[in-house]
Amino acid sequence: MADQQRFDLLILGGGMSYVGAIRAAQLGLSVGMVERDRLGGTCLNRGCIPSKALLETADLLHRVTEQGAEFGLAGHEGISLDYPALAKRRNAVIEKHVGGVEFLMKKNKVTVLKGNGVLAGPTSVHVSGGESGDVEAAAEHLILATGSAPRALPGLEPDGHVIITSDEALTRDDVPRRVTIVGAGAIGVEWASMYRDFGSEVTLVEFADRIVPLEDPEISKELTRVFKKRGIAIHAGSTIDTASLKVADGAASFTIATKDNGKRTDTTSDVILVAVGRRPLTENIGLEEIEGVEVERGYVKVDEFMRTGAARLYAIGDIVPGFALAHVASHEAVVAVEHLAGHDPEPVRMAQMPRVTFCRPQIASVGLSEEEAKAAGREVKTGSFPFRALGKATIVGEIDGFAKLVADAATGLLLGTHIIGPHAGDLIAEPTFAQVVEATAAEIGMTVHAHPTLPEVLPEAALAVDGAPIHI
Ligand SMILES: Cc1cc2nc3c(=O)[nH]c(=O)nc-3n(C[C@H](O)[C@H](O)[C@H](O)COP(=O)(O)OP(=O)(O)OC[C@H]3O[C@@H](n4cnc5c(N)ncnc54)[C@H](O)[C@@H]3O)c2cc1C
């Protein structure tokens, strides 16, 4: 007979939901978490953490080998990439942080049930096939957090060697000489940037008319300019003609065709990395049996407190609509927990979620783009400021890019911020906070920023909203 366990809260999927588990424990709830793989999910094991560990080395290598001489370093010519050593570090970083989550679960007395979970009802799960054996777990509330997996592209099915996804790319211990990346969203351009720094010949193929198509068009334009300067071949508005694909002797030959005029480019690559997005993992978890839950194209519909249509059943993370990002998932988990525990959390507001892409130059944004704000019927004014006019950017040696602020034309209320340039991911924290407290561009403009620092780009862009930047 299956073991019976009862909790105040059950969580199905132990990825970023672990943050919600901790919050629930802080609120005095008993928590059970079902996980069939390793704690930490995609982010820690196959996503944010390992990919950024690799990108850190890519950046370091670029700085030393390409900028070393200019910065007065001698002997850098002898420095090269030791990928096995890097792979060892990548694995150590993963282990440290997965171990950290395991420790936090123990510290907060969260019961981790190891095995595959299938809903037996809106707030109960049958766990099987793992270390915990057969368990019937039930709770007052349940949070679904089963995450996502790489989306497949018909005709480019991964074989794990020549045609791969980010999952395989993150476990490989070598750098392909020639790589074609299909999909120029966040994951695609991060790999393009990294492989280029590691010395690969990189080709980027994007079906939309511009790379990073979810960003402000000016950001796409700047990234295209810099990537081309770095020697990355870009085919926007294009696709791989899968009928032309031939895989033999550890390489793929194929034709890249433009959508509109059918221009064709023959290419050979050692690896095709398919990075065309992620699909929510909501099949085979018993969801179709649960009355009231609405699922659209695999995504579970939720309200702003992460409630599904079934009583006491919540859903968070990559399986719900919105930005598929780690900090969004963990924030949603905390809001869900506080709500089900009877507290009064602020609702989840997608417009306040920062997004960062860790290519070089980095990209970060929050809120609406100029286009989106106009489409929403807002009259806007915008201000931009280039990093090249900033003392600190010259010191750092990264002068590409700019910050662009989008503000309401009448009130000056900040509606969106878009940054491409050095440490954009760190710089986005200030405008994110500014949007949460409903600050105006003028208020950022009058806030004194220490000199010389990269954040000085923000008040300058804010002053540019009213046509009066100082240093340009
Ligand atoms: C290459 C890459 C780079 C990324 N970089 C970033 C980044 O820099 N910043 C950022 O914010 N985001 C990044 N992301 C996205 C981020 O990883 C995800 O948004 C985040 O992990 C989503 O969290 P989640 O908890 O919803 O899902 P997941 O992290 O996928 O966790 C879901 C968990 O549920 C488990 N599970 C699923 N079904 C079952 C079941 N039936 N029974 C038991 N367990 C189950 C899975 O094993 C998994 O552990 C990246 C993603 C990738 C792929």
Short mmCIF file of C-alpha atoms and ligand atoms in Angstrom, two decimals:
data_model
loop_
_atom_site.label_atom_id
_atom_site.label_comp_id
_atom_site.label_asym_id
_atom_site.label_seq_id
_atom_site.Cartn_x
_atom_site.Cartn_y
_atom_site.Cartn_z
CA MET A 1 0.00 0.00 0.00
CA ALA A 2 1.19 3.50 -0.82
CA ASP A 3 2.56 5.61 2.01
CA GLN A 4 0.10 8.42 2.97
CA GLN A 5 1.42 11.89 3.76
CA ARG A 6 -0.47 15.09 4.53
CA PHE A 7 0.77 18.71 4.41
CA ASP A 8 -0.58 22.24 4.53
CA LEU A 9 1.01 22.82 1.12
CA LEU A 10 2.17 20.48 -1.63
CA ILE A 11 4.33 21.68 -4.48
CA LEU A 12 4.60 19.60 -7.65
CA GLY A 13 8.00 20.39 -9.18
CA GLY A 14 11.06 21.47 -7.20
CA GLY A 15 12.55 24.15 -9.47
CA MET A 16 12.25 27.84 -8.59
CA SER A 17 9.21 26.91 -6.49
CA TYR A 18 11.72 26.17 -3.71
CA VAL A 19 11.58 29.90 -2.88
CA GLY A 20 7.83 29.58 -2.27
CA ALA A 21 8.48 26.50 -0.11
CA ILE A 22 10.78 28.54 2.12
CA ARG A 23 8.25 31.38 2.37
CA ALA A 24 5.53 28.86 3.29
CA ALA A 25 7.75 27.40 6.03
CA GLN A 26 8.40 30.93 7.33
CA LEU A 27 4.62 31.36 7.57
CA GLY A 28 4.35 28.19 9.65
CA LEU A 29 3.00 25.83 6.96
CA SER A 30 4.09 22.22 6.62
CA VAL A 31 5.35 21.73 3.08
CA GLY A 32 5.82 18.70 0.83
CA MET A 33 7.68 19.10 -2.46
CA VAL A 34 7.61 16.49 -5.23
CA GLU A 35 10.64 16.37 -7.53
CA ARG A 36 11.61 13.63 -9.97
CA ASP A 37 15.05 14.96 -10.82
CA ARG A 38 17.37 17.30 -8.93
CA LEU A 39 16.21 20.23 -6.82
CA GLY A 40 16.68 23.63 -8.42
CA GLY A 41 15.10 22.60 -11.74
CA THR A 42 16.14 24.10 -15.05
CA CYS A 43 17.69 27.25 -13.62
CA LEU A 44 20.26 25.54 -11.43
CA ASN A 45 20.88 22.38 -13.43
CA ARG A 46 20.39 23.27 -17.12
CA GLY A 47 19.75 27.00 -17.35
CA CYS A 48 20.70 30.27 -15.72
CA ILE A 49 23.48 29.09 -13.42
CA PRO A 50 25.60 26.85 -15.72
CA SER A 51 25.12 29.10 -18.75
CA LYS A 52 26.20 32.18 -16.85
CA ALA A 53 29.20 30.32 -15.43
CA LEU A 54 30.31 29.63 -19.03
CA LEU A 55 29.55 33.20 -20.12
CA GLU A 56 31.70 34.54 -17.29
CA THR A 57 34.72 32.71 -18.71
CA ALA A 58 33.83 33.88 -22.23
CA ASP A 59 33.89 37.45 -20.99
CA LEU A 60 37.12 36.99 -19.07
CA LEU A 61 38.78 35.44 -22.13
CA HIS A 62 37.62 38.31 -24.33
CA ARG A 63 38.87 40.91 -21.87
CA VAL A 64 42.29 39.36 -21.48
CA THR A 65 42.99 38.21 -25.03
CA GLU A 66 41.28 40.96 -27.01
CA GLN A 67 41.62 43.91 -24.65
CA GLY A 68 44.65 42.88 -22.61
CA ALA A 69 47.25 44.71 -24.67
CA GLU A 70 45.25 47.95 -24.67
CA PHE A 71 44.81 47.66 -20.90
CA GLY A 72 48.56 47.29 -20.43
CA LEU A 73 48.73 43.54 -19.84
CA ALA A 74 51.71 41.70 -21.28
CA GLY A 75 51.87 37.96 -21.95
CA HIS A 76 48.18 37.54 -22.68
CA GLU A 77 48.98 36.04 -26.11
CA GLY A 78 49.71 32.74 -24.35
CA ILE A 79 46.26 32.55 -22.76
CA SER A 80 43.74 30.14 -24.27
CA LEU A 81 40.59 28.32 -23.30
CA ASP A 82 40.88 25.10 -21.28
CA TYR A 83 37.33 23.83 -21.79
CA PRO A 84 37.62 20.69 -19.60
CA ALA A 85 38.72 22.95 -16.73
CA LEU A 86 35.83 25.30 -17.46
CA ALA A 87 33.41 22.33 -17.56
CA LYS A 88 34.73 21.28 -14.16
CA ARG A 89 34.05 24.76 -12.78
CA ARG A 90 30.58 24.81 -14.40
CA ASN A 91 29.77 21.51 -12.66
CA ALA A 92 31.16 22.72 -9.34
CA VAL A 93 29.02 25.87 -9.52
CA ILE A 94 25.92 23.72 -10.19
CA GLU A 95 26.73 21.33 -7.33
CA LYS A 96 27.32 24.17 -4.88
CA HIS A 97 23.94 25.73 -5.61
CA VAL A 98 21.91 22.51 -5.84
CA GLY A 99 23.49 21.58 -2.49
CA GLY A 100 22.46 25.00 -1.22
CA VAL A 101 18.81 24.37 -2.12
CA GLU A 102 18.95 20.91 -0.50
CA PHE A 103 20.32 22.52 2.65
CA LEU A 104 17.61 25.20 2.64
CA MET A 105 14.88 22.56 2.26
CA LYS A 106 16.23 20.69 5.28
CA LYS A 107 16.66 23.88 7.29
CA ASN A 108 13.04 24.86 6.59
CA LYS A 109 11.76 21.31 7.25
CA VAL A 110 10.36 20.94 3.74
CA THR A 111 9.70 17.25 3.00
CA VAL A 112 11.12 16.42 -0.42
CA LEU A 113 9.32 13.49 -2.04
CA LYS A 114 11.56 12.07 -4.75
CA GLY A 115 9.68 10.61 -7.68
CA ASN A 116 7.34 11.42 -10.54
CA GLY A 117 4.18 13.17 -9.41
CA VAL A 118 0.75 12.89 -11.02
CA LEU A 119 -2.26 14.78 -9.70
CA ALA A 120 -4.78 12.52 -7.98
CA GLY A 121 -7.06 15.51 -7.33
CA PRO A 122 -6.69 19.31 -7.17
CA THR A 123 -4.68 19.11 -3.95
CA SER A 124 -3.28 15.59 -3.97
CA VAL A 125 -0.47 13.86 -5.82
CA HIS A 126 0.52 10.27 -6.43
CA VAL A 127 4.30 9.98 -6.28
CA SER A 128 6.07 6.98 -7.76
CA GLY A 129 9.18 5.71 -9.50
CA GLY A 130 11.77 7.46 -7.34
CA GLU A 131 13.67 7.19 -4.08
CA SER A 132 10.56 7.93 -2.00
CA GLY A 133 8.68 4.94 -3.42
CA ASP A 134 4.88 5.01 -3.72
CA VAL A 135 3.37 7.93 -1.85
CA GLU A 136 -0.14 9.39 -1.78
CA ALA A 137 0.44 12.99 -0.71
CA ALA A 138 -2.40 15.39 0.03
CA ALA A 139 -2.59 18.97 1.26
CA GLU A 140 -4.85 21.95 1.90
CA HIS A 141 -3.33 23.73 -1.10
CA LEU A 142 -1.22 22.69 -4.05
CA ILE A 143 1.12 24.68 -6.31
CA LEU A 144 1.88 23.29 -9.75
CA ALA A 145 5.42 24.15 -10.85
CA THR A 146 6.50 21.53 -13.37
CA GLY A 147 8.50 23.92 -15.56
CA SER A 148 9.47 23.63 -19.19
CA ALA A 149 11.67 21.85 -21.75
CA PRO A 150 13.25 22.96 -25.03
CA ARG A 151 10.75 23.38 -27.86
CA ALA A 152 11.39 21.16 -30.89
CA LEU A 153 11.47 22.33 -34.49
CA PRO A 154 10.08 19.83 -37.02
CA GLY A 155 12.87 18.60 -39.29
CA LEU A 156 15.55 19.60 -36.79
CA GLU A 157 14.98 16.94 -34.16
CA PRO A 158 17.91 16.86 -31.70
CA ASP A 159 20.22 13.83 -32.00
CA GLY A 160 22.31 14.99 -29.03
CA HIS A 161 25.50 15.32 -31.09
CA VAL A 162 25.16 17.39 -34.25
CA ILE A 163 21.66 18.77 -33.64
CA ILE A 164 21.33 19.82 -30.02
CA THR A 165 19.37 22.04 -27.64
CA SER A 166 20.67 24.09 -24.72
CA ASP A 167 20.32 20.95 -22.54
CA GLU A 168 23.05 19.13 -24.50
CA ALA A 169 25.09 22.28 -25.10
CA LEU A 170 25.37 22.68 -21.34
CA THR A 171 26.75 19.21 -20.80
CA ARG A 172 29.19 19.09 -23.73
CA ASP A 173 32.81 19.35 -22.79
CA ASP A 174 34.05 20.82 -26.06
CA VAL A 175 33.57 23.85 -28.26
CA PRO A 176 32.35 23.24 -31.84
CA ARG A 177 34.47 24.82 -34.55
CA ARG A 178 31.42 25.84 -36.59
CA VAL A 179 28.03 26.33 -34.98
CA THR A 180 24.69 27.46 -36.35
CA ILE A 181 22.17 28.66 -33.81
CA VAL A 182 18.51 28.57 -34.80
CA GLY A 183 16.55 31.16 -32.82
CA ALA A 184 17.90 34.53 -31.73
CA GLY A 185 15.96 35.01 -28.51
CA ALA A 186 17.70 35.28 -25.15
CA ILE A 187 19.12 31.74 -25.10
CA GLY A 188 20.20 31.84 -28.77
CA VAL A 189 22.11 35.11 -28.57
CA GLU A 190 23.76 34.15 -25.28
CA TRP A 191 25.18 31.00 -26.93
CA ALA A 192 26.14 32.96 -30.05
CA SER A 193 28.06 35.46 -27.93
CA MET A 194 29.74 32.78 -25.85
CA TYR A 195 30.75 30.47 -28.71
CA ARG A 196 32.15 33.45 -30.62
CA ASP A 197 34.32 34.40 -27.63
CA PHE A 198 35.46 30.77 -27.49
CA GLY A 199 36.59 31.02 -31.12
CA SER A 200 33.76 29.27 -33.00
CA GLU A 201 32.49 30.40 -36.38
CA VAL A 202 28.94 31.38 -35.44
CA THR A 203 25.88 31.67 -37.69
CA LEU A 204 22.63 32.95 -36.19
CA VAL A 205 19.34 32.17 -37.95
CA GLU A 206 16.15 33.94 -36.83
CA PHE A 207 12.69 33.58 -38.38
CA ALA A 208 11.53 37.04 -37.20
CA ASP A 209 12.80 40.06 -39.07
CA ARG A 210 15.27 41.00 -36.33
CA ILE A 211 17.31 39.27 -33.64
CA VAL A 212 16.08 39.53 -30.01
CA PRO A 213 12.62 40.21 -31.49
CA LEU A 214 10.98 40.71 -28.09
CA GLU A 215 13.22 43.68 -27.31
CA ASP A 216 12.84 47.29 -28.43
CA PRO A 217 13.78 47.46 -32.16
CA GLU A 218 16.64 49.88 -31.41
CA ILE A 219 18.15 47.25 -29.11
CA SER A 220 17.94 44.65 -31.93
CA LYS A 221 19.65 47.09 -34.27
CA GLU A 222 22.51 47.76 -31.87
CA LEU A 223 23.03 44.07 -31.08
CA THR A 224 23.05 43.27 -34.82
CA ARG A 225 25.69 45.96 -35.37
CA VAL A 226 27.93 44.71 -32.55
CA PHE A 227 27.47 41.01 -33.35
CA LYS A 228 28.39 41.64 -37.00
CA LYS A 229 31.44 43.58 -35.83
CA ARG A 230 32.35 40.55 -33.71
CA GLY A 231 32.14 38.33 -36.81
CA ILE A 232 28.83 36.59 -36.12
CA ALA A 233 26.91 35.86 -39.34
CA ILE A 234 23.27 36.93 -38.93
CA HIS A 235 20.38 35.66 -41.06
CA ALA A 236 17.21 37.39 -39.80
CA GLY A 237 13.90 36.75 -41.54
CA SER A 238 15.31 33.34 -42.44
CA THR A 239 15.01 29.69 -41.69
CA ILE A 240 16.88 26.45 -42.32
CA ASP A 241 15.39 24.64 -45.31
CA THR A 242 15.06 21.31 -43.53
CA ALA A 243 14.65 19.45 -46.83
CA SER A 244 18.25 20.39 -47.61
CA LEU A 245 19.64 19.07 -44.29
CA LYS A 246 22.26 16.32 -44.48
CA VAL A 247 24.03 15.03 -41.38
CA ALA A 248 27.15 12.98 -42.03
CA ASP A 249 30.61 12.50 -40.49
CA GLY A 250 29.78 14.58 -37.43
CA ALA A 251 28.66 17.67 -39.34
CA ALA A 252 25.51 19.08 -40.89
CA SER A 253 25.19 20.72 -44.29
CA PHE A 254 22.07 22.68 -45.10
CA THR A 255 20.69 25.77 -46.76
CA ILE A 256 19.51 28.90 -44.99
CA ALA A 257 16.65 30.52 -46.91
CA THR A 258 15.15 33.95 -46.43
CA LYS A 259 11.36 34.08 -45.93
CA ASP A 260 10.62 36.80 -48.46
CA ASN A 261 12.85 36.60 -51.53
CA GLY A 262 14.06 33.03 -51.14
CA LYS A 263 17.76 33.99 -51.07
CA ARG A 264 19.67 30.82 -50.23
CA THR A 265 22.97 30.39 -48.37
CA ASP A 266 24.65 26.98 -48.21
CA THR A 267 26.23 26.31 -44.85
CA THR A 268 28.11 23.54 -43.04
CA SER A 269 28.27 23.35 -39.25
CA ASP A 270 29.60 20.90 -36.70
CA VAL A 271 26.66 21.71 -34.46
CA ILE A 272 23.16 23.10 -34.98
CA LEU A 273 21.87 24.47 -31.70
CA VAL A 274 18.08 24.73 -31.74
CA ALA A 275 17.00 27.56 -29.43
CA VAL A 276 13.43 28.30 -30.50
CA GLY A 277 11.90 28.67 -27.06
CA ARG A 278 10.54 26.39 -24.38
CA ARG A 279 7.35 24.40 -24.00
CA PRO A 280 5.47 24.11 -20.72
CA LEU A 281 5.54 20.65 -19.12
CA THR A 282 1.86 20.17 -18.40
CA GLU A 283 1.17 16.85 -20.15
CA ASN A 284 0.98 13.58 -18.22
CA ILE A 285 0.53 15.20 -14.83
CA GLY A 286 -3.18 14.44 -14.55
CA LEU A 287 -4.24 18.02 -15.23
CA GLU A 288 -6.99 17.10 -17.69
CA GLU A 289 -8.83 15.28 -14.86
CA ILE A 290 -9.02 18.41 -12.70
CA GLU A 291 -12.26 20.32 -13.10
CA GLY A 292 -12.03 24.07 -13.60
CA VAL A 293 -8.41 24.26 -14.77
CA GLU A 294 -8.01 25.96 -18.14
CA VAL A 295 -5.01 25.06 -20.27
CA GLU A 296 -4.24 26.97 -23.47
CA ARG A 297 -1.44 25.82 -25.78
CA GLY A 298 -0.03 23.94 -22.79
CA TYR A 299 -0.01 26.96 -20.45
CA VAL A 300 -2.14 26.91 -17.29
CA LYS A 301 -4.34 29.99 -16.98
CA VAL A 302 -4.02 31.81 -13.65
CA ASP A 303 -5.13 35.09 -12.13
CA GLU A 304 -2.77 37.72 -10.68
CA PHE A 305 -2.42 35.70 -7.44
CA MET A 306 -1.54 32.56 -9.45
CA ARG A 307 -4.89 30.83 -8.78
CA THR A 308 -6.02 28.33 -11.41
CA GLY A 309 -9.75 27.79 -12.03
CA ALA A 310 -9.78 24.92 -9.50
CA ALA A 311 -10.20 25.80 -5.84
CA ARG A 312 -6.98 25.70 -3.76
CA LEU A 313 -4.86 24.86 -6.82
CA TYR A 314 -2.22 27.40 -7.87
CA ALA A 315 0.34 27.35 -10.71
CA ILE A 316 3.61 29.26 -11.15
CA GLY A 317 6.69 29.58 -13.32
CA ASP A 318 7.29 28.44 -16.89
CA ILE A 319 3.92 26.65 -17.08
CA VAL A 320 1.92 29.89 -16.81
CA PRO A 321 1.75 32.72 -19.37
CA GLY A 322 4.23 35.56 -18.87
CA PHE A 323 8.00 35.83 -18.92
CA ALA A 324 9.65 32.40 -18.52
CA LEU A 325 12.36 33.59 -16.16
CA ALA A 326 13.70 32.27 -12.88
CA HIS A 327 13.04 35.39 -10.79
CA VAL A 328 9.51 35.63 -12.22
CA ALA A 329 8.84 32.01 -11.20
CA SER A 330 10.16 32.51 -7.66
CA HIS A 331 8.23 35.77 -7.23
CA GLU A 332 5.05 34.07 -8.43
CA ALA A 333 5.66 31.24 -5.95
CA VAL A 334 5.96 33.71 -3.07
CA VAL A 335 2.79 35.58 -4.11
CA ALA A 336 0.90 32.26 -4.42
CA VAL A 337 2.07 31.14 -0.97
CA GLU A 338 1.23 34.42 0.73
CA HIS A 339 -2.18 34.40 -0.92
CA LEU A 340 -3.07 30.82 0.01
CA ALA A 341 -1.81 31.45 3.54
CA GLY A 342 -4.41 34.22 3.89
CA HIS A 343 -2.03 37.17 3.63
CA ASP A 344 -2.63 40.11 1.34
CA PRO A 345 0.22 40.12 -1.23
CA GLU A 346 0.53 42.60 -4.06
CA PRO A 347 -0.61 40.89 -7.28
CA VAL A 348 1.97 39.75 -9.84
CA ARG A 349 2.58 42.53 -12.37
CA MET A 350 4.43 41.38 -15.51
CA ALA A 351 5.18 45.00 -16.43
CA GLN A 352 7.46 45.20 -13.38
CA MET A 353 9.54 42.13 -14.21
CA PRO A 354 13.11 42.82 -15.33
CA ARG A 355 14.49 40.76 -18.24
CA VAL A 356 18.20 40.25 -18.83
CA THR A 357 20.06 38.63 -21.73
CA PHE A 358 23.67 37.91 -20.88
CA CYS A 359 25.25 38.22 -24.32
CA ARG A 360 27.89 40.90 -24.96
CA PRO A 361 26.79 43.65 -24.97
CA GLN A 362 24.29 42.69 -22.28
CA ILE A 363 20.64 43.55 -22.72
CA ALA A 364 18.18 44.40 -19.97
CA SER A 365 14.70 45.80 -20.01
CA VAL A 366 11.68 46.41 -17.84
CA GLY A 367 8.22 47.68 -18.69
CA LEU A 368 6.96 48.70 -22.10
CA SER A 369 8.92 49.36 -25.27
CA GLU A 370 8.14 52.56 -27.16
CA GLU A 371 6.12 50.49 -29.69
CA GLU A 372 4.17 48.65 -26.98
CA ALA A 373 3.37 51.86 -25.11
CA LYS A 374 2.09 53.49 -28.30
CA ALA A 375 0.09 50.37 -29.20
CA ALA A 376 -1.48 50.60 -25.72
CA GLY A 377 -2.68 54.09 -26.64
CA ARG A 378 -0.14 56.05 -24.56
CA GLU A 379 1.47 59.23 -25.78
CA VAL A 380 5.13 58.86 -24.98
CA LYS A 381 8.40 60.73 -24.96
CA THR A 382 11.72 58.91 -24.98
CA GLY A 383 15.32 59.70 -24.10
CA SER A 384 18.50 57.77 -24.93
CA PHE A 385 22.09 58.13 -23.86
CA PRO A 386 25.08 56.23 -25.34
CA PHE A 387 27.63 54.50 -23.13
CA ARG A 388 30.43 55.93 -25.29
CA ALA A 389 29.83 59.34 -23.71
CA LEU A 390 30.28 57.98 -20.19
CA GLY A 391 33.65 58.12 -18.43
CA LYS A 392 33.21 54.77 -16.69
CA ALA A 393 32.34 52.98 -19.95
CA THR A 394 35.62 54.21 -21.44
CA ILE A 395 37.46 53.02 -18.34
CA VAL A 396 35.80 49.60 -18.52
CA GLY A 397 36.49 49.45 -22.26
CA GLU A 398 32.89 48.63 -23.24
CA ILE A 399 31.47 51.61 -25.09
CA ASP A 400 28.84 49.99 -27.31
CA GLY A 401 25.17 50.43 -26.48
CA PHE A 402 22.86 52.89 -24.79
CA ALA A 403 20.07 53.28 -22.27
CA LYS A 404 16.62 54.31 -23.50
CA LEU A 405 13.81 55.46 -21.26
CA VAL A 406 10.15 55.53 -22.32
CA ALA A 407 7.97 57.94 -20.33
CA ASP A 408 4.38 59.11 -20.44
CA ALA A 409 4.32 62.34 -22.46
CA ALA A 410 2.02 64.21 -20.09
CA THR A 411 3.09 63.01 -16.62
CA GLY A 412 6.66 61.85 -17.24
CA LEU A 413 5.79 58.55 -15.50
CA LEU A 414 8.40 55.94 -16.37
CA LEU A 415 6.81 53.26 -18.59
CA GLY A 416 9.84 51.31 -19.74
CA THR A 417 13.62 51.11 -19.71
CA HIS A 418 15.81 49.39 -22.30
CA ILE A 419 19.53 49.04 -21.87
CA ILE A 420 22.16 47.46 -24.08
CA GLY A 421 25.71 47.76 -22.83
CA PRO A 422 28.11 46.85 -20.04
CA HIS A 423 26.47 45.43 -16.89
CA ALA A 424 22.99 46.16 -18.25
CA GLY A 425 21.69 43.32 -16.07
CA ASP A 426 22.87 45.10 -12.92
CA LEU A 427 21.77 48.53 -14.13
CA ILE A 428 18.15 47.44 -14.65
CA ALA A 429 17.56 47.16 -10.87
CA GLU A 430 17.14 50.92 -10.47
CA PRO A 431 14.51 51.46 -13.19
CA THR A 432 12.70 48.32 -11.98
CA PHE A 433 12.42 49.86 -8.52
CA ALA A 434 11.49 53.19 -10.10
CA GLN A 435 8.58 51.52 -11.90
CA VAL A 436 7.41 49.77 -8.72
CA VAL A 437 7.28 53.10 -6.85
CA GLU A 438 5.83 54.84 -9.92
CA ALA A 439 8.68 57.31 -10.31
CA THR A 440 8.99 59.75 -13.18
CA ALA A 441 11.90 60.05 -15.59
CA ALA A 442 12.61 63.49 -14.08
CA GLU A 443 13.01 61.92 -10.64
CA ILE A 444 15.69 59.59 -12.02
CA GLY A 445 17.25 62.61 -13.72
CA MET A 446 17.52 64.53 -10.44
CA THR A 447 18.85 61.55 -8.43
CA VAL A 448 22.58 61.98 -7.86
CA HIS A 449 24.57 58.99 -9.11
CA ALA A 450 28.15 58.40 -7.96
CA HIS A 451 30.88 59.24 -10.44
CA PRO A 452 32.42 57.55 -12.35
CA THR A 453 29.92 54.69 -12.51
CA LEU A 454 27.93 52.94 -15.21
CA PRO A 455 24.55 53.81 -13.59
CA GLU A 456 25.21 57.43 -14.61
CA VAL A 457 23.79 56.39 -17.98
CA LEU A 458 20.31 56.40 -16.40
CA PRO A 459 19.99 60.03 -15.23
CA GLU A 460 21.52 61.12 -18.54
CA ALA A 461 18.89 59.13 -20.48
CA ALA A 462 16.25 60.55 -18.11
CA LEU A 463 17.40 64.12 -18.81
CA ALA A 464 17.33 63.28 -22.53
CA VAL A 465 13.60 62.55 -22.19
CA ASP A 466 13.17 66.32 -21.86
CA GLY A 467 15.91 67.04 -24.36
CA ALA A 468 18.61 68.10 -21.89
CA PRO A 469 21.28 65.43 -21.34
CA ILE A 470 24.53 66.92 -20.02
CA HIS A 471 27.40 64.97 -21.55
CA ILE A 472 26.40 64.87 -25.19
C1 LIG B 1 19.79 27.77 -21.16
C2 LIG B 1 18.87 28.53 -20.26
C3 LIG B 1 19.31 29.69 -19.67
C4 LIG B 1 18.46 30.41 -18.84
N1 LIG B 1 18.94 31.55 -18.28
C5 LIG B 1 18.13 32.27 -17.47
C6 LIG B 1 18.62 33.44 -16.84
O1 LIG B 1 19.78 33.83 -17.02
N2 LIG B 1 17.79 34.14 -16.03
C7 LIG B 1 16.50 33.74 -15.82
O2 LIG B 1 15.79 34.41 -15.07
N3 LIG B 1 16.01 32.62 -16.40
C8 LIG B 1 16.79 31.87 -17.21
N4 LIG B 1 16.31 30.74 -17.77
C9 LIG B 1 14.91 30.35 -17.51
C10 LIG B 1 14.75 29.67 -16.14
O3 LIG B 1 15.64 28.59 -16.04
C11 LIG B 1 13.32 29.21 -15.96
O4 LIG B 1 12.44 30.30 -16.20
C12 LIG B 1 13.07 28.69 -14.56
O5 LIG B 1 13.91 27.60 -14.27
C13 LIG B 1 11.60 28.27 -14.42
O6 LIG B 1 11.38 27.75 -13.15
P1 LIG B 1 10.22 26.70 -12.89
O7 LIG B 1 10.28 26.38 -11.43
O8 LIG B 1 8.95 27.17 -13.47
O9 LIG B 1 10.61 25.40 -13.75
P2 LIG B 1 11.88 24.46 -13.69
O10 LIG B 1 13.06 25.16 -13.20
O11 LIG B 1 11.95 23.78 -15.01
O12 LIG B 1 11.50 23.38 -12.57
C14 LIG B 1 10.47 22.46 -12.73
C15 LIG B 1 10.82 21.21 -11.93
O13 LIG B 1 9.69 20.33 -11.91
C16 LIG B 1 10.14 19.00 -12.02
N5 LIG B 1 9.02 18.20 -12.54
C17 LIG B 1 8.36 18.38 -13.72
N6 LIG B 1 7.35 17.49 -13.81
C18 LIG B 1 7.39 16.74 -12.70
C19 LIG B 1 6.60 15.64 -12.23
N7 LIG B 1 5.57 15.18 -12.92
N8 LIG B 1 6.91 15.10 -11.04
C20 LIG B 1 7.96 15.57 -10.32
N9 LIG B 1 8.74 16.61 -10.71
C21 LIG B 1 8.45 17.18 -11.88
C22 LIG B 1 11.32 19.10 -12.98
O14 LIG B 1 12.18 17.99 -12.83
C23 LIG B 1 11.97 20.41 -12.54
O15 LIG B 1 12.95 20.19 -11.56
C24 LIG B 1 17.14 29.96 -18.59
C25 LIG B 1 16.69 28.77 -19.17
C26 LIG B 1 17.54 28.06 -19.99
C27 LIG B 1 17.04 26.79 -20.60
#
